[in-house]
Tab-separated table of C-alpha atoms and ligand atoms in Angstrom:
chain	number	residue	atom	x	y	z
O	1	MET	CA	-32.541	9.367	7.355
O	2	LYS	CA	-30.905	6.558	9.191
O	3	TYR	CA	-28.594	4.701	6.975
O	4	GLN	CA	-29.570	1.574	7.268
O	5	GLU	CA	-32.888	2.837	5.329
O	6	TYR	CA	-30.744	3.565	2.299
O	7	GLY	CA	-29.400	-0.142	2.311
O	8	LEU	CA	-26.151	0.767	3.257
O	9	VAL	CA	-23.644	-0.944	5.816
O	10	ASN	CA	-21.002	-0.069	8.235
O	11	THR	CA	-17.719	-1.564	7.856
O	12	ASN	CA	-17.349	-4.201	10.730
O	13	ALA	CA	-18.588	-7.256	8.810
O	14	THR	CA	-16.913	-6.065	5.746
O	15	PHE	CA	-13.846	-5.674	7.469
O	16	GLN	CA	-13.527	-8.808	9.404
O	17	ASP	CA	-14.101	-10.823	6.339
O	18	ALA	CA	-11.377	-8.945	4.732
O	19	ILE	CA	-8.853	-9.613	7.250
O	20	ILE	CA	-9.881	-13.328	7.640
O	21	ASN	CA	-9.777	-13.848	3.932
O	22	ARG	CA	-7.196	-11.426	3.013
O	23	TYR	CA	-8.100	-8.828	0.540
O	24	ALA	CA	-9.047	-5.113	1.083
O	25	ILE	CA	-12.035	-2.906	0.194
O	26	GLY	CA	-11.375	-0.101	-2.345
O	27	ALA	CA	-12.553	2.969	-0.742
O	28	PHE	CA	-13.035	5.399	-3.743
O	29	ASN	CA	-13.729	8.923	-3.662
O	30	PHE	CA	-16.307	10.471	-5.855
O	31	TYR	CA	-17.600	14.164	-6.316
O	32	ASN	CA	-20.154	13.851	-9.180
O	33	LEU	CA	-22.412	11.835	-11.032
O	34	GLU	CA	-20.261	10.388	-13.406
O	35	THR	CA	-17.595	9.039	-10.470
O	36	PHE	CA	-20.440	8.073	-8.484
O	37	ALA	CA	-22.186	5.642	-11.350
O	38	ALA	CA	-18.579	4.388	-12.258
O	39	ILE	CA	-17.756	3.564	-9.148
O	40	LEU	CA	-20.825	1.987	-8.029
O	41	GLY	CA	-21.222	0.377	-11.458
O	42	ALA	CA	-17.802	-1.499	-11.350
O	43	ALA	CA	-18.490	-2.661	-7.471
O	44	ARG	CA	-22.067	-4.338	-9.043
O	45	GLN	CA	-20.296	-5.504	-11.863
O	46	SER	CA	-17.646	-7.338	-9.959
O	47	HIS	CA	-19.904	-8.392	-6.886
O	48	SER	CA	-17.596	-6.782	-4.609
O	49	PRO	CA	-17.853	-4.910	-1.302
O	50	ILE	CA	-17.245	-1.085	-1.673
O	51	ILE	CA	-16.552	1.881	0.190
O	52	LEU	CA	-17.860	5.167	-1.581
O	53	ALA	CA	-15.888	8.174	-0.059
O	54	VAL	CA	-16.715	11.473	0.302
O	55	SER	CA	-14.293	14.252	1.284
O	56	GLU	CA	-15.655	17.470	3.382
O	57	SER	CA	-15.079	19.527	0.122
O	58	ALA	CA	-16.855	17.038	-1.894
O	59	LEU	CA	-19.814	17.260	0.314
O	60	LYS	CA	-19.742	20.682	-0.166
O	61	TYR	CA	-19.583	20.661	-3.857
O	62	MET	CA	-22.313	17.730	-4.409
O	63	GLY	CA	-24.448	19.329	-1.650
O	64	ASP	CA	-26.306	17.010	0.579
O	65	ASP	CA	-29.062	16.947	-1.202
O	66	ILE	CA	-27.768	15.966	-4.199
O	67	LEU	CA	-25.137	13.202	-2.914
O	68	MET	CA	-28.096	11.257	-0.473
O	69	SER	CA	-30.937	11.724	-3.948
O	70	MET	CA	-28.207	10.135	-5.906
O	71	ILE	CA	-27.444	7.340	-2.905
O	72	GLY	CA	-31.566	6.705	-2.429
O	73	ALA	CA	-31.879	6.630	-6.180
O	74	SER	CA	-29.483	3.966	-6.333
O	75	HIS	CA	-31.795	1.033	-4.735
O	76	ILE	CA	-28.776	-0.403	-2.420
O	77	THR	CA	-29.693	-3.739	-0.240
O	78	PRO	CA	-27.502	-4.594	2.567
O	79	ASP	CA	-26.448	-7.739	0.949
O	80	GLU	CA	-24.208	-5.461	-1.708
O	81	ARG	CA	-22.320	-4.303	1.195
O	82	ILE	CA	-22.064	-0.770	0.334
O	83	THR	CA	-20.558	1.801	2.729
O	84	LEU	CA	-21.010	5.530	2.613
O	85	HIS	CA	-17.853	7.047	4.143
O	86	LEU	CA	-16.960	10.285	5.371
O	87	ASP	CA	-13.128	10.959	4.426
O	88	HIS	CA	-10.894	13.167	6.462
O	89	GLY	CA	-13.720	14.629	8.206
O	90	HIS	CA	-11.619	17.674	10.265
O	91	SER	CA	-13.999	18.188	13.110
O	92	PHE	CA	-16.476	16.319	15.285
O	93	ASP	CA	-19.337	18.421	14.035
O	94	ALA	CA	-18.146	17.349	9.912
O	95	CYS	CA	-18.355	13.795	11.322
O	96	LYS	CA	-21.741	14.433	13.053
O	97	HIS	CA	-23.745	16.039	10.298
O	98	ALA	CA	-22.352	13.168	7.949
O	99	ILE	CA	-23.859	10.563	10.809
O	100	ASP	CA	-27.262	12.644	10.716
O	101	LEU	CA	-27.313	12.787	6.600
O	102	GLY	CA	-27.348	8.843	6.472
O	103	PHE	CA	-23.426	8.049	6.181
O	104	SER	CA	-22.964	4.857	7.337
O	105	SER	CA	-19.055	5.038	8.236
O	106	VAL	CA	-16.906	8.232	9.130
O	107	MET	CA	-12.934	9.165	9.339
O	108	ILE	CA	-12.291	11.629	11.905
O	109	ASP	CA	-8.824	13.110	10.738
O	110	ALA	CA	-7.255	14.703	14.082
O	111	SER	CA	-3.422	13.399	12.990
O	112	ASN	CA	-2.226	16.947	12.545
O	113	LEU	CA	-2.963	17.329	16.557
O	114	SER	CA	-1.223	15.956	19.273
O	115	PHE	CA	-1.883	12.630	20.599
O	116	ASP	CA	-4.117	13.461	23.371
O	117	GLU	CA	-5.877	15.756	21.441
O	118	ASN	CA	-6.476	13.462	18.674
O	119	VAL	CA	-7.346	11.039	21.478
O	120	LYS	CA	-10.201	13.246	22.665
O	121	ILE	CA	-11.338	14.131	19.342
O	122	SER	CA	-11.272	10.818	18.074
O	123	ALA	CA	-13.164	9.349	21.095
O	124	MET	CA	-15.975	11.980	20.900
O	125	VAL	CA	-16.836	11.131	17.704
O	126	ALA	CA	-16.701	7.103	18.028
O	127	GLU	CA	-18.924	7.841	20.860
O	128	TYR	CA	-21.465	9.509	18.665
O	129	ALA	CA	-20.908	6.848	15.892
O	130	HIS	CA	-21.336	4.134	18.137
O	131	GLN	CA	-25.223	5.043	19.163
O	132	HIS	CA	-25.735	5.375	15.531
O	133	ASN	CA	-23.952	1.858	14.845
O	134	VAL	CA	-21.850	3.963	12.350
O	135	SER	CA	-18.319	2.916	12.032
O	136	THR	CA	-15.404	5.186	12.838
O	137	GLU	CA	-11.845	5.346	11.774
O	138	ALA	CA	-9.287	7.625	12.905
O	139	GLU	CA	-5.412	8.545	12.070
O	140	LEU	CA	-2.249	8.495	14.159
O	141	GLY	CA	0.886	9.641	11.839
O	142	THR	CA	0.938	12.123	9.109
O	143	LEU	CA	1.162	11.541	5.653
O	144	ARG	CA	3.323	13.158	3.355
O	145	GLY	CA	1.753	15.152	0.358
O	146	GLN	CA	-1.718	16.875	0.014
O	147	GLU	CA	-4.256	15.540	2.907
O	148	ASP	CA	-6.950	17.539	1.641
O	149	GLU	CA	-7.384	21.039	-0.497
O	150	ASN	CA	-6.158	22.739	2.426
O	151	THR	CA	-3.482	20.747	4.048
O	152	PHE	CA	0.085	19.782	3.209
O	153	SER	CA	2.574	17.957	5.061
O	154	ASP	CA	5.702	17.558	3.401
O	155	THR	CA	7.637	15.872	6.706
O	156	GLU	CA	7.645	11.954	6.562
O	157	LEU	CA	6.285	10.733	9.925
O	158	TYR	CA	5.231	7.082	10.115
O	159	THR	CA	2.933	5.841	12.420
O	160	ASN	CA	4.635	5.023	16.030
O	161	PRO	CA	3.752	1.468	16.921
O	162	ALA	CA	4.500	2.265	20.440
O	163	ASP	CA	1.384	4.419	20.271
O	164	VAL	CA	-0.817	2.632	18.407
O	165	TYR	CA	-2.601	0.329	21.562
O	166	ASP	CA	-3.159	3.360	23.502
O	167	PHE	CA	-4.712	5.071	20.776
O	168	VAL	CA	-7.169	2.623	19.541
O	169	SER	CA	-7.998	1.486	23.450
O	170	GLN	CA	-8.321	4.981	24.797
O	171	THR	CA	-10.364	6.110	21.474
O	172	ASN	CA	-12.548	2.961	20.946
O	173	VAL	CA	-12.217	3.548	16.903
O	174	ASP	CA	-13.084	0.847	14.581
O	175	SER	CA	-10.345	0.900	12.303
O	176	LEU	CA	-7.025	2.982	12.245
O	177	ALA	CA	-5.222	4.922	9.025
O	178	VAL	CA	-1.444	4.088	9.490
O	179	ALA	CA	1.269	5.923	7.652
O	180	ILE	CA	3.648	3.501	6.409
O	181	GLY	CA	5.181	5.604	3.355
O	182	THR	CA	2.187	6.136	1.082
O	183	SER	CA	1.344	9.904	0.289
O	184	HIS	CA	-1.761	11.875	-0.915
O	185	GLY	CA	-1.749	12.891	-5.064
O	186	ALA	CA	0.243	12.025	-7.793
O	187	TYR	CA	3.747	12.332	-6.505
O	188	LYS	CA	4.188	9.537	-4.148
O	189	MET	CA	7.656	7.517	-4.700
O	190	LYS	CA	10.835	8.970	-5.330
O	191	SER	CA	11.695	5.866	-7.350
O	192	PRO	CA	9.936	2.913	-8.640
O	193	THR	CA	11.975	0.638	-6.043
O	194	GLN	CA	10.984	2.495	-3.089
O	195	GLU	CA	9.345	0.332	-0.542
O	196	LEU	CA	6.793	0.900	1.922
O	197	ARG	CA	7.630	0.320	5.756
O	198	PHE	CA	6.189	-3.131	5.780
O	199	ASP	CA	8.030	-3.397	9.307
O	200	ILE	CA	6.062	-1.116	10.722
O	201	LEU	CA	3.342	-2.227	9.564
O	202	ALA	CA	3.793	-5.766	11.405
O	203	ASN	CA	4.953	-4.097	14.326
O	204	ILE	CA	1.788	-2.225	14.629
O	205	MET	CA	-0.351	-5.743	13.265
O	206	ASP	CA	1.892	-7.676	16.594
O	207	LEU	CA	0.363	-4.918	19.110
O	208	LEU	CA	-3.164	-4.901	17.533
O	209	PRO	CA	-3.745	-8.313	16.358
O	210	ASN	CA	-6.922	-8.693	13.772
O	211	PHE	CA	-7.558	-4.840	14.512
O	212	PRO	CA	-8.652	-3.459	10.433
O	213	LEU	CA	-5.493	-1.105	9.353
O	214	VAL	CA	-6.178	1.296	6.510
O	215	LEU	CA	-4.054	2.769	3.970
O	216	HIS	CA	-4.542	6.481	2.394
O	217	GLY	CA	-2.435	7.673	-0.261
O	218	ALA	CA	-2.886	4.279	-2.080
O	219	SER	CA	-3.070	5.181	-5.458
O	220	SER	CA	-0.571	3.249	-8.211
O	221	VAL	CA	-0.968	5.878	-10.542
O	222	PRO	CA	-1.124	3.598	-13.505
O	223	SER	CA	1.873	4.745	-16.179
O	224	HIS	CA	-0.712	4.552	-19.318
O	225	LEU	CA	-3.139	7.469	-17.811
O	226	VAL	CA	-0.008	9.328	-17.134
O	227	GLN	CA	1.094	8.945	-20.660
O	228	THR	CA	-1.993	9.608	-22.062
O	229	ILE	CA	-2.485	13.145	-20.309
O	230	ASN	CA	0.898	14.155	-20.780
O	231	GLU	CA	0.500	13.122	-24.515
O	232	ASN	CA	-2.997	15.048	-24.734
O	233	GLY	CA	-1.490	18.299	-23.108
O	234	GLY	CA	-1.012	17.508	-19.914
O	235	ASP	CA	2.157	18.142	-17.721
O	236	ILE	CA	2.207	15.512	-15.062
O	237	LYS	CA	5.627	13.946	-15.978
O	238	ASN	CA	7.210	12.593	-12.700
O	239	ALA	CA	3.888	11.426	-11.365
O	240	LEU	CA	4.707	8.087	-9.812
O	241	GLY	CA	2.411	5.658	-7.591
O	242	ILE	CA	2.511	3.069	-5.141
O	243	PRO	CA	3.969	-0.034	-6.904
O	244	VAL	CA	0.872	-2.602	-7.406
O	245	GLN	CA	2.599	-5.427	-6.221
O	246	GLN	CA	3.193	-3.758	-2.889
O	247	LEU	CA	-0.386	-2.868	-2.463
O	248	GLN	CA	-1.478	-6.409	-3.437
O	249	ARG	CA	0.822	-7.142	-0.388
O	250	ALA	CA	-1.029	-5.172	1.574
O	251	THR	CA	-4.240	-6.437	0.991
O	252	THR	CA	-2.819	-10.011	2.710
O	253	THR	CA	-2.163	-8.111	5.685
O	254	ASN	CA	-4.838	-6.244	8.047
O	255	ILE	CA	-4.820	-3.436	5.691
O	256	CYS	CA	-8.352	-4.178	4.945
O	257	LYS	CA	-8.988	-0.467	3.334
O	258	ILE	CA	-7.116	0.947	0.567
O	259	ASN	CA	-8.092	4.753	-0.595
O	260	VAL	CA	-8.063	5.693	-3.947
O	261	ASP	CA	-8.981	9.106	-5.343
O	262	THR	CA	-6.035	10.210	-7.359
O	263	ASP	CA	-6.368	7.144	-10.106
O	264	SER	CA	-9.942	7.882	-10.510
O	265	ARG	CA	-9.103	11.617	-11.466
O	266	LEU	CA	-6.166	10.429	-13.325
O	267	ALA	CA	-8.885	8.391	-15.569
O	268	PHE	CA	-11.081	11.552	-15.551
O	269	THR	CA	-8.343	13.748	-17.027
O	270	ALA	CA	-6.965	11.379	-19.590
O	271	ALA	CA	-9.936	10.882	-20.979
O	272	ILE	CA	-11.303	14.598	-21.306
O	273	ARG	CA	-7.789	14.905	-22.500
O	274	GLU	CA	-7.895	12.589	-25.404
O	275	THR	CA	-11.219	13.440	-26.395
O	276	PHE	CA	-10.753	16.895	-26.680
O	277	ASN	CA	-7.480	16.413	-28.644
O	278	ASN	CA	-8.901	13.805	-31.097
O	279	LYS	CA	-12.447	15.198	-32.094
O	280	PRO	CA	-11.897	19.194	-31.595
O	281	ASP	CA	-15.384	19.926	-32.560
O	282	VAL	CA	-16.937	18.145	-29.875
O	283	PHE	CA	-18.877	20.725	-27.506
O	284	ASN	CA	-21.516	18.250	-25.779
O	285	PRO	CA	-20.287	17.740	-22.679
O	286	ARG	CA	-21.921	14.418	-22.363
O	287	GLU	CA	-19.686	12.931	-25.096
O	288	TYR	CA	-16.426	13.823	-22.915
O	289	LEU	CA	-18.110	13.172	-19.711
O	290	GLY	CA	-19.311	10.052	-20.657
O	291	ALA	CA	-15.918	8.899	-21.984
O	292	ALA	CA	-14.411	10.022	-18.212
O	293	MET	CA	-17.149	8.159	-16.707
O	294	HIS	CA	-16.354	4.818	-18.450
O	295	ALA	CA	-12.587	5.454	-17.907
O	296	VAL	CA	-13.288	5.884	-14.149
O	297	TYR	CA	-15.540	2.617	-14.631
O	298	GLU	CA	-12.613	0.736	-16.153
O	299	ASN	CA	-10.058	1.805	-13.731
O	300	THR	CA	-12.027	0.973	-10.899
O	301	LEU	CA	-12.873	-2.445	-12.323
O	302	ASP	CA	-9.412	-3.082	-13.161
O	303	GLU	CA	-8.406	-1.820	-9.314
O	304	ILE	CA	-11.478	-3.827	-7.955
O	305	ILE	CA	-9.901	-7.324	-9.396
O	306	ASN	CA	-6.084	-6.930	-9.716
O	307	ILE	CA	-5.177	-4.778	-6.694
O	308	MET	CA	-8.056	-5.078	-3.835
O	309	GLY	CA	-8.554	-8.938	-4.651
O	310	SER	CA	-12.684	-8.096	-3.545
O	311	ALA	CA	-14.306	-9.307	-6.621
O	312	ASN	CA	-16.752	-11.974	-6.201
O	313	ARG	CA	-16.686	-11.538	-1.928
O	314	LEU	CA	-20.295	-11.010	-1.343
O	315	ALA	CA	-21.783	-13.818	0.298
I	401	G3H	O1	-7.405	12.456	0.951
I	401	G3H	C1	-7.805	13.240	0.292
I	401	G3H	C2	-8.997	13.111	-0.948
I	401	G3H	O2	-8.004	12.915	-2.128
I	401	G3H	C3	-10.019	13.936	-0.979
I	401	G3H	O3	-9.737	15.324	-1.386
I	401	G3H	O4	-10.795	17.000	-0.268
I	401	G3H	O5	-9.402	17.527	-2.705
I	401	G3H	O6	-11.596	16.084	-2.131
I	401	G3H	P1	-10.391	16.428	-1.896
I	402	13P	P1	-4.270	9.174	-3.349
I	402	13P	O1	-4.356	10.479	-3.625
I	402	13P	O2	-3.444	8.017	-3.104
I	402	13P	O3	-5.827	8.560	-4.231
I	402	13P	O4	-5.345	8.839	-1.931
I	402	13P	C1	-6.762	8.998	-1.929
I	402	13P	C2	-6.923	8.970	-0.249
I	402	13P	O5	-6.195	8.479	0.572
I	402	13P	C3	-8.271	9.574	0.291
I	402	13P	O6	-8.474	9.335	1.827
I	403	ZN	ZN1	-6.594	10.003	2.696
């Protein structure tokens, strides 16, 4: 089915509005009914555009039919500016599959390949996507940390501004994920005062005026969630995210998509650990999954309002 039949939109108009009005759209990953309902509910409550992000492994976990049934059952309308996005597609086939299913946006992540290989595969995806009016994101530079369940990079490789113009003009992609010091997962910063490389970002923006840029690995790792997990039997003591002020600063630049997965995972886990610890007699999954869903909803709502600045942006 075409994404338009689900009431979804691609990211083109949304990103231009975000650049002009200096806010960002949250791309929140989901993988089950609870995270889906929580994220969609928070977007609707705050009248915010939203990007519903599904990784390849999350798609495999949910299954095509369950995912698209949840989307269909949500009665989404174009004025809600909701995008269904494939996060970190690693092949042309993965992106094509998502487009054919009804995704309105895809990311082709070939950032671990050579520049020329990355250009080749990203251009192929953009061409197919554009035949279906689907927007395409690609990545240049490698983020530290866990890129997905299968890829781990521990070297720090920032995006080289000298490459961005050629990459975008040769691939025709609609947005570009840049590496300026963020990383996936819960252990991002060496200290709370560490700064993202806004100087690199400024150089990229000079070379690509008004072009939508994307920040991956951008969870803020809220300390109250880390504390709740650690106080209830967890062990993630050194978890440290991107400081909220730096994310807020990023939203005022051409960064118009900010990716969040870890924060939702932390909220979900904190609520379950707390429920189990406080109520050892509970064995009804709806009780602890309900608490987890509510915790993801609250965190997403908070980040939409206080980090993305995207609340009340629907026309
Ligand atoms: O950036 C990667 C996302 O956090 C997705 O992770 O492949 O475990 O769903 P996942
Ligand atoms: P976090 O691990 O910081 O939440 O990053 C998520 C992400 O980039 C998904 O693509
Ligand atoms: Zn990512």
